[in-house]
Amino acid sequence: MHIFDTREREKVTFSPEKDNTVRMYTCGPTIYNFAHIGNLRTFLFEDVLRRAIQFFGMGVFQVMNITDIDDKTIKRAKENGLTLEEFTAPFEKAFLEDLDTLMVERAEEYPKATDFIEKMIEMIAELIEKGHAYQTEDGDVFFRIESFDRYGALSHLKMEELEVGRSTRVDSDEYQKECACDFVLWKAYDSERDGNIYWDSPFGKGRPGWHIECSCMSMHYLGETFDLHTGGVDNIFPHHENEIAQSEACSGKAFVRHWMHSEHLLVEGKKMSKSLGNFYTLRDLLEKGYSGREIRALFVCSHYRSQLNFTFEGLHAMRKSLARIDTFIERVESAKEGVTLDLSSFEESFKQAVFDDLNTPLASAVLFDMIRFVNGKMDEEEVNGENVLEILRKWDKVFGFLFAKEEEEIEPSILEAANKRFMARKEKDYALADTMRELIEGAGYVVEDTKDKCLVRRKENYANGR
Ligand code: AMP
Ligand code: ZN
């Protein structure tokens, strides 16, 4: 497989180091809230990646951390008068439900940061011992980035161009590129800030910083050097840069062989934010009547290295495309006798697209090319659809939405009216078509005309964003 490696800044040939199994770490959610659709885009990229790995005959062992301790979870737990566990547990559950709604394959492990505090403490102690970390008078422990000469290699920071003084430090979990300074490994307890959330350690009461958790848990499950590490582009700096520094300073070995990062999701051309009113969780979209399948398909068919501009128009276009796929599958399923079509060129194009750094837009174009081709043939002669279905099933190992048609209960009389409308439009009997539309709409349904069918959906399930 060819993948775009963030550190190399180019496409490289990728294969796992051992056992034909890809050891892969994916930064997971911080469970202080429901995941927003931007987060979910990244998790869907990682899902397509693991599916593609398996499509090409490799095994995969994926670890995704669940951040249940950081500045945000502590602040919110304290504000709500809950323990950390009481506060985060519902969001962890919701996160796993969201993955199911989007038909994301489960990773092999979902470790939680709070289960690894002991290990993180050991790692911090080792970093101090090796001269890579130091404790301040306030009790915080910092990583000394001057002690690690490859710092900045992933994000291509030019350290000499940044004004990094010996004493510049940052103790918040997230910060910007202008701030390449010593970062926090252990935060000393502050009763004002932390309430009663702390752990005991050789460096005093406190709790680990955010970055150390991923170094610790990834190496625990995957070894000191593993194949692939992924996340959204905002993770490149500082988070992943810091992970490399901590891990390599500790182990003395290369931490990760390849890095992949997905671009951000925008909503109607803008960064998602509560104040702009364009901030959506998956649940918000489900409430508006969209389905996990539609959202999955929209995200999966865009390329992970391009920004995705989420719009309701785009989601509606995807709904129509899915209807075309469903109609096609129905037609092929009932095509049992006739010639077997040679579709090898489509198969080859699909493989090449996925092989080339997960080019899913191209792969979905190949899908629709094949649909057009097969439909054309079926109009001309009797076709045996068995091999078509077989190919679709193979491709669905990557897409994961082709065979997930949602059934909506629609009264038979309405289906009949929809059918009549479709035929009437075909025969240019617009008066009858209009009558049928009025009948359908009067019964609480909405109509959507496609090339192959007149689709009807219950109004209450239909998005208002149209
Ligand atoms: P967080 O819960 O903030 O740690 O983020 C979880 C994952 O979502 C990380 O891999 C982030 O890089 C990614 N992410 C955050 N915001 C967006 C966005 N707008 N679009 C795509 N991915 C995002
Ligand atoms: Zn991480």
Short mmCIF file of C-alpha atoms in Angstrom, two decimals, residues 186-417:
data_model
loop_
_atom_site.label_atom_id
_atom_site.label_comp_id
_atom_site.label_asym_id
_atom_site.label_seq_id
_atom_site.Cartn_x
_atom_site.Cartn_y
_atom_site.Cartn_z
CA TRP A 186 3.25 15.74 35.68
CA LYS A 187 1.12 18.50 37.10
CA ALA A 188 1.40 19.12 40.81
CA TYR A 189 -1.91 19.06 42.66
CA ASP A 190 -3.72 22.34 42.96
CA SER A 191 -6.79 22.05 45.15
CA GLU A 192 -8.40 25.10 43.56
CA ARG A 193 -8.07 23.66 40.06
CA ASP A 194 -8.30 19.92 40.67
CA GLY A 195 -10.84 19.54 43.48
CA ASN A 196 -10.14 16.11 44.88
CA ILE A 197 -8.74 14.59 41.69
CA TYR A 198 -5.11 13.56 42.17
CA TRP A 199 -2.76 10.59 42.40
CA ASP A 200 0.26 10.03 44.67
CA SER A 201 3.67 9.76 43.06
CA PRO A 202 7.39 10.07 43.88
CA PHE A 203 7.09 13.65 42.59
CA GLY A 204 4.25 14.40 44.98
CA LYS A 205 0.48 14.53 44.61
CA GLY A 206 -0.73 15.38 41.14
CA ARG A 207 -1.69 13.92 37.81
CA PRO A 208 -0.08 13.23 34.44
CA GLY A 209 -0.14 15.68 31.52
CA TRP A 210 -2.05 14.68 28.40
CA HIS A 211 0.84 13.73 26.09
CA ILE A 212 2.46 11.06 28.24
CA GLU A 213 -0.62 8.83 28.17
CA CYS A 214 -0.33 8.05 24.47
CA SER A 215 3.40 7.22 24.69
CA CYS A 216 2.75 4.97 27.60
CA MET A 217 -0.29 3.09 26.33
CA SER A 218 0.91 2.74 22.74
CA MET A 219 4.24 1.20 23.77
CA HIS A 220 2.50 -1.00 26.33
CA TYR A 221 0.32 -2.66 23.70
CA LEU A 222 2.36 -2.29 20.53
CA GLY A 223 6.01 -2.33 21.59
CA GLU A 224 8.66 0.40 21.62
CA THR A 225 8.59 0.64 17.83
CA PHE A 226 5.37 0.13 15.94
CA ASP A 227 4.09 0.55 12.39
CA LEU A 228 1.57 3.33 12.21
CA HIS A 229 0.31 6.23 14.28
CA THR A 230 -2.59 8.41 13.18
CA GLY A 231 -4.76 11.33 14.25
CA GLY A 232 -6.21 14.58 12.97
CA VAL A 233 -3.82 17.27 11.68
CA ASP A 234 -4.23 19.28 14.88
CA ASN A 235 -2.50 16.41 16.70
CA ILE A 236 0.77 16.81 14.77
CA PHE A 237 1.94 19.63 16.99
CA PRO A 238 2.32 19.59 19.90
CA HIS A 239 0.79 16.24 20.79
CA HIS A 240 2.55 13.85 18.41
CA GLU A 241 5.81 15.75 18.50
CA ASN A 242 5.75 15.38 22.27
CA GLU A 243 4.87 11.70 22.07
CA ILE A 244 7.94 11.08 19.91
CA ALA A 245 10.21 13.01 22.26
CA GLN A 246 9.02 11.24 25.41
CA SER A 247 9.00 7.78 23.88
CA GLU A 248 12.32 7.91 22.07
CA ALA A 249 14.07 9.64 24.97
CA CYS A 250 12.91 6.76 27.15
CA SER A 251 13.43 3.75 24.89
CA GLY A 252 16.36 4.95 22.80
CA LYS A 253 14.55 3.45 19.79
CA ALA A 254 12.54 4.82 16.89
CA PHE A 255 8.97 5.21 18.19
CA VAL A 256 6.79 4.99 15.09
CA ARG A 257 7.61 3.91 11.54
CA HIS A 258 4.90 5.93 9.77
CA TRP A 259 2.55 8.78 10.61
CA MET A 260 -0.76 9.59 8.92
CA HIS A 261 -3.02 12.56 9.64
CA SER A 262 -6.46 13.45 8.38
CA GLU A 263 -7.54 16.95 7.50
CA HIS A 264 -10.22 18.81 9.35
CA LEU A 265 -13.91 18.96 8.78
CA LEU A 266 -15.48 22.36 8.14
CA VAL A 267 -19.18 23.06 8.35
CA GLU A 268 -20.68 25.21 5.59
CA GLY A 269 -17.15 26.47 4.90
CA LYS A 270 -16.37 27.48 8.47
CA LYS A 271 -14.64 26.07 11.48
CA MET A 272 -17.19 24.39 13.70
CA SER A 273 -17.99 26.41 16.77
CA LYS A 274 -20.85 26.75 19.21
CA SER A 275 -21.01 30.53 18.70
CA LEU A 276 -21.43 30.17 14.92
CA GLY A 277 -24.30 27.73 15.49
CA ASN A 278 -22.65 25.22 13.15
CA PHE A 279 -21.47 22.79 15.78
CA TYR A 280 -22.92 19.31 15.37
CA THR A 281 -22.62 16.05 17.18
CA LEU A 282 -23.71 12.85 15.49
CA ARG A 283 -26.79 12.90 17.71
CA ASP A 284 -27.77 16.34 16.42
CA LEU A 285 -27.78 15.00 12.87
CA LEU A 286 -29.70 11.86 13.79
CA GLU A 287 -32.32 14.07 15.41
CA LYS A 288 -32.64 15.99 12.17
CA GLY A 289 -33.50 12.73 10.44
CA TYR A 290 -30.19 11.78 8.88
CA SER A 291 -28.79 8.32 9.35
CA GLY A 292 -25.44 6.97 10.44
CA ARG A 293 -25.16 5.32 7.05
CA GLU A 294 -25.62 8.63 5.20
CA ILE A 295 -23.04 10.39 7.35
CA ARG A 296 -20.61 7.50 7.07
CA ALA A 297 -20.94 7.43 3.30
CA LEU A 298 -20.43 11.18 3.01
CA PHE A 299 -17.26 11.12 5.10
CA VAL A 300 -15.85 7.90 3.69
CA CYS A 301 -16.21 9.08 0.08
CA SER A 302 -14.15 12.21 0.64
CA HIS A 303 -10.37 12.00 0.73
CA TYR A 304 -8.92 12.05 4.21
CA ARG A 305 -6.16 14.52 3.25
CA SER A 306 -8.56 17.14 1.91
CA GLN A 307 -10.58 19.36 4.13
CA LEU A 308 -14.15 18.19 4.03
CA ASN A 309 -16.76 20.91 3.84
CA PHE A 310 -19.83 19.44 5.47
CA THR A 311 -23.11 20.82 4.08
CA PHE A 312 -26.69 19.61 4.28
CA GLU A 313 -26.78 19.85 0.51
CA GLY A 314 -23.91 17.37 0.34
CA LEU A 315 -25.71 15.07 2.73
CA HIS A 316 -28.80 15.16 0.54
CA ALA A 317 -26.78 14.40 -2.56
CA MET A 318 -25.38 11.40 -0.68
CA ARG A 319 -28.88 10.29 0.25
CA LYS A 320 -29.71 10.19 -3.46
CA SER A 321 -26.53 8.32 -4.29
CA LEU A 322 -27.37 5.74 -1.65
CA ALA A 323 -30.84 5.34 -3.12
CA ARG A 324 -29.19 4.62 -6.46
CA ILE A 325 -26.98 2.03 -4.85
CA ASP A 326 -29.96 0.40 -3.11
CA THR A 327 -31.98 0.25 -6.32
CA PHE A 328 -28.99 -1.20 -8.13
CA ILE A 329 -28.42 -3.88 -5.51
CA GLU A 330 -32.10 -4.85 -5.63
CA ARG A 331 -31.94 -5.12 -9.40
CA VAL A 332 -28.75 -7.18 -9.37
CA GLU A 333 -30.11 -9.45 -6.66
CA SER A 334 -33.03 -10.37 -8.85
CA ALA A 335 -30.85 -10.85 -11.96
CA LYS A 336 -30.26 -14.55 -11.63
CA GLU A 337 -29.96 -15.79 -15.18
CA GLY A 338 -28.05 -14.55 -18.19
CA VAL A 339 -24.54 -13.58 -19.22
CA THR A 340 -21.80 -13.02 -16.68
CA LEU A 341 -20.18 -9.63 -17.29
CA ASP A 342 -16.43 -9.16 -17.28
CA LEU A 343 -15.86 -6.50 -14.62
CA SER A 344 -12.15 -7.05 -14.04
CA SER A 345 -11.18 -3.57 -15.19
CA PHE A 346 -13.45 -2.04 -12.51
CA GLU A 347 -11.97 -4.36 -9.91
CA GLU A 348 -8.48 -3.34 -10.90
CA SER A 349 -9.30 0.38 -10.81
CA PHE A 350 -10.90 0.06 -7.39
CA LYS A 351 -7.88 -1.74 -5.97
CA GLN A 352 -5.51 0.81 -7.41
CA ALA A 353 -7.52 3.67 -5.96
CA VAL A 354 -7.51 2.25 -2.43
CA PHE A 355 -3.88 1.21 -2.79
CA ASP A 356 -2.94 4.79 -3.63
CA ASP A 357 -3.16 6.42 -0.19
CA LEU A 358 -6.84 5.53 0.31
CA ASN A 359 -8.20 7.39 -2.67
CA THR A 360 -11.83 6.81 -1.71
CA PRO A 361 -13.27 9.54 -3.98
CA LEU A 362 -11.79 7.68 -6.92
CA ALA A 363 -12.95 4.33 -5.52
CA SER A 364 -16.51 5.62 -5.26
CA ALA A 365 -16.31 7.00 -8.81
CA VAL A 366 -15.34 3.48 -9.91
CA LEU A 367 -18.37 2.14 -8.06
CA PHE A 368 -20.73 4.48 -9.91
CA ASP A 369 -19.01 3.75 -13.22
CA MET A 370 -19.63 0.08 -12.66
CA ILE A 371 -23.26 0.72 -11.68
CA ARG A 372 -23.77 2.69 -14.90
CA PHE A 373 -22.09 0.01 -16.98
CA VAL A 374 -24.02 -2.91 -15.46
CA ASN A 375 -27.33 -1.04 -15.61
CA GLY A 376 -26.70 -0.38 -19.29
CA LYS A 377 -26.01 -4.04 -19.95
CA MET A 378 -29.07 -5.12 -17.97
CA ASP A 379 -31.21 -2.82 -20.11
CA GLU A 380 -29.94 -4.67 -23.19
CA GLU A 381 -29.91 -8.30 -22.15
CA GLU A 382 -30.39 -10.84 -19.37
CA VAL A 383 -27.48 -10.67 -16.93
CA ASN A 384 -26.43 -12.95 -14.10
CA GLY A 385 -25.70 -10.59 -11.21
CA GLU A 386 -23.88 -13.05 -8.97
CA ASN A 387 -20.37 -11.77 -9.68
CA VAL A 388 -21.56 -8.16 -9.40
CA LEU A 389 -22.77 -8.85 -5.89
CA GLU A 390 -19.55 -10.61 -5.04
CA ILE A 391 -17.54 -7.57 -6.12
CA LEU A 392 -19.80 -5.22 -4.17
CA ARG A 393 -19.38 -7.36 -1.06
CA LYS A 394 -15.61 -7.22 -1.46
CA TRP A 395 -15.65 -3.45 -1.93
CA ASP A 396 -17.93 -3.05 1.04
CA LYS A 397 -15.14 -4.38 3.25
CA VAL A 398 -13.64 -0.92 2.64
CA PHE A 399 -16.76 1.26 2.25
CA GLY A 400 -18.82 -0.37 4.99
CA PHE A 401 -22.14 1.18 3.91
CA LEU A 402 -23.23 -0.48 0.65
CA PHE A 403 -25.41 -3.17 2.19
CA ALA A 404 -26.74 -1.19 5.11
CA LYS A 405 -30.04 -0.02 3.66
CA GLU A 406 -32.37 1.33 6.31
CA GLU A 407 -35.92 0.19 6.10
CA GLU A 408 -38.49 2.83 6.89
CA GLU A 409 -42.02 1.66 7.41
CA ILE A 410 -44.07 3.15 4.65
CA GLU A 411 -47.71 2.32 4.07
CA PRO A 412 -48.30 0.16 0.99
CA SER A 413 -50.78 2.66 -0.46
CA ILE A 414 -48.07 5.34 -0.37
CA LEU A 415 -45.52 3.07 -2.01
CA GLU A 416 -48.08 2.37 -4.69
CA ALA A 417 -48.70 6.09 -5.21
#
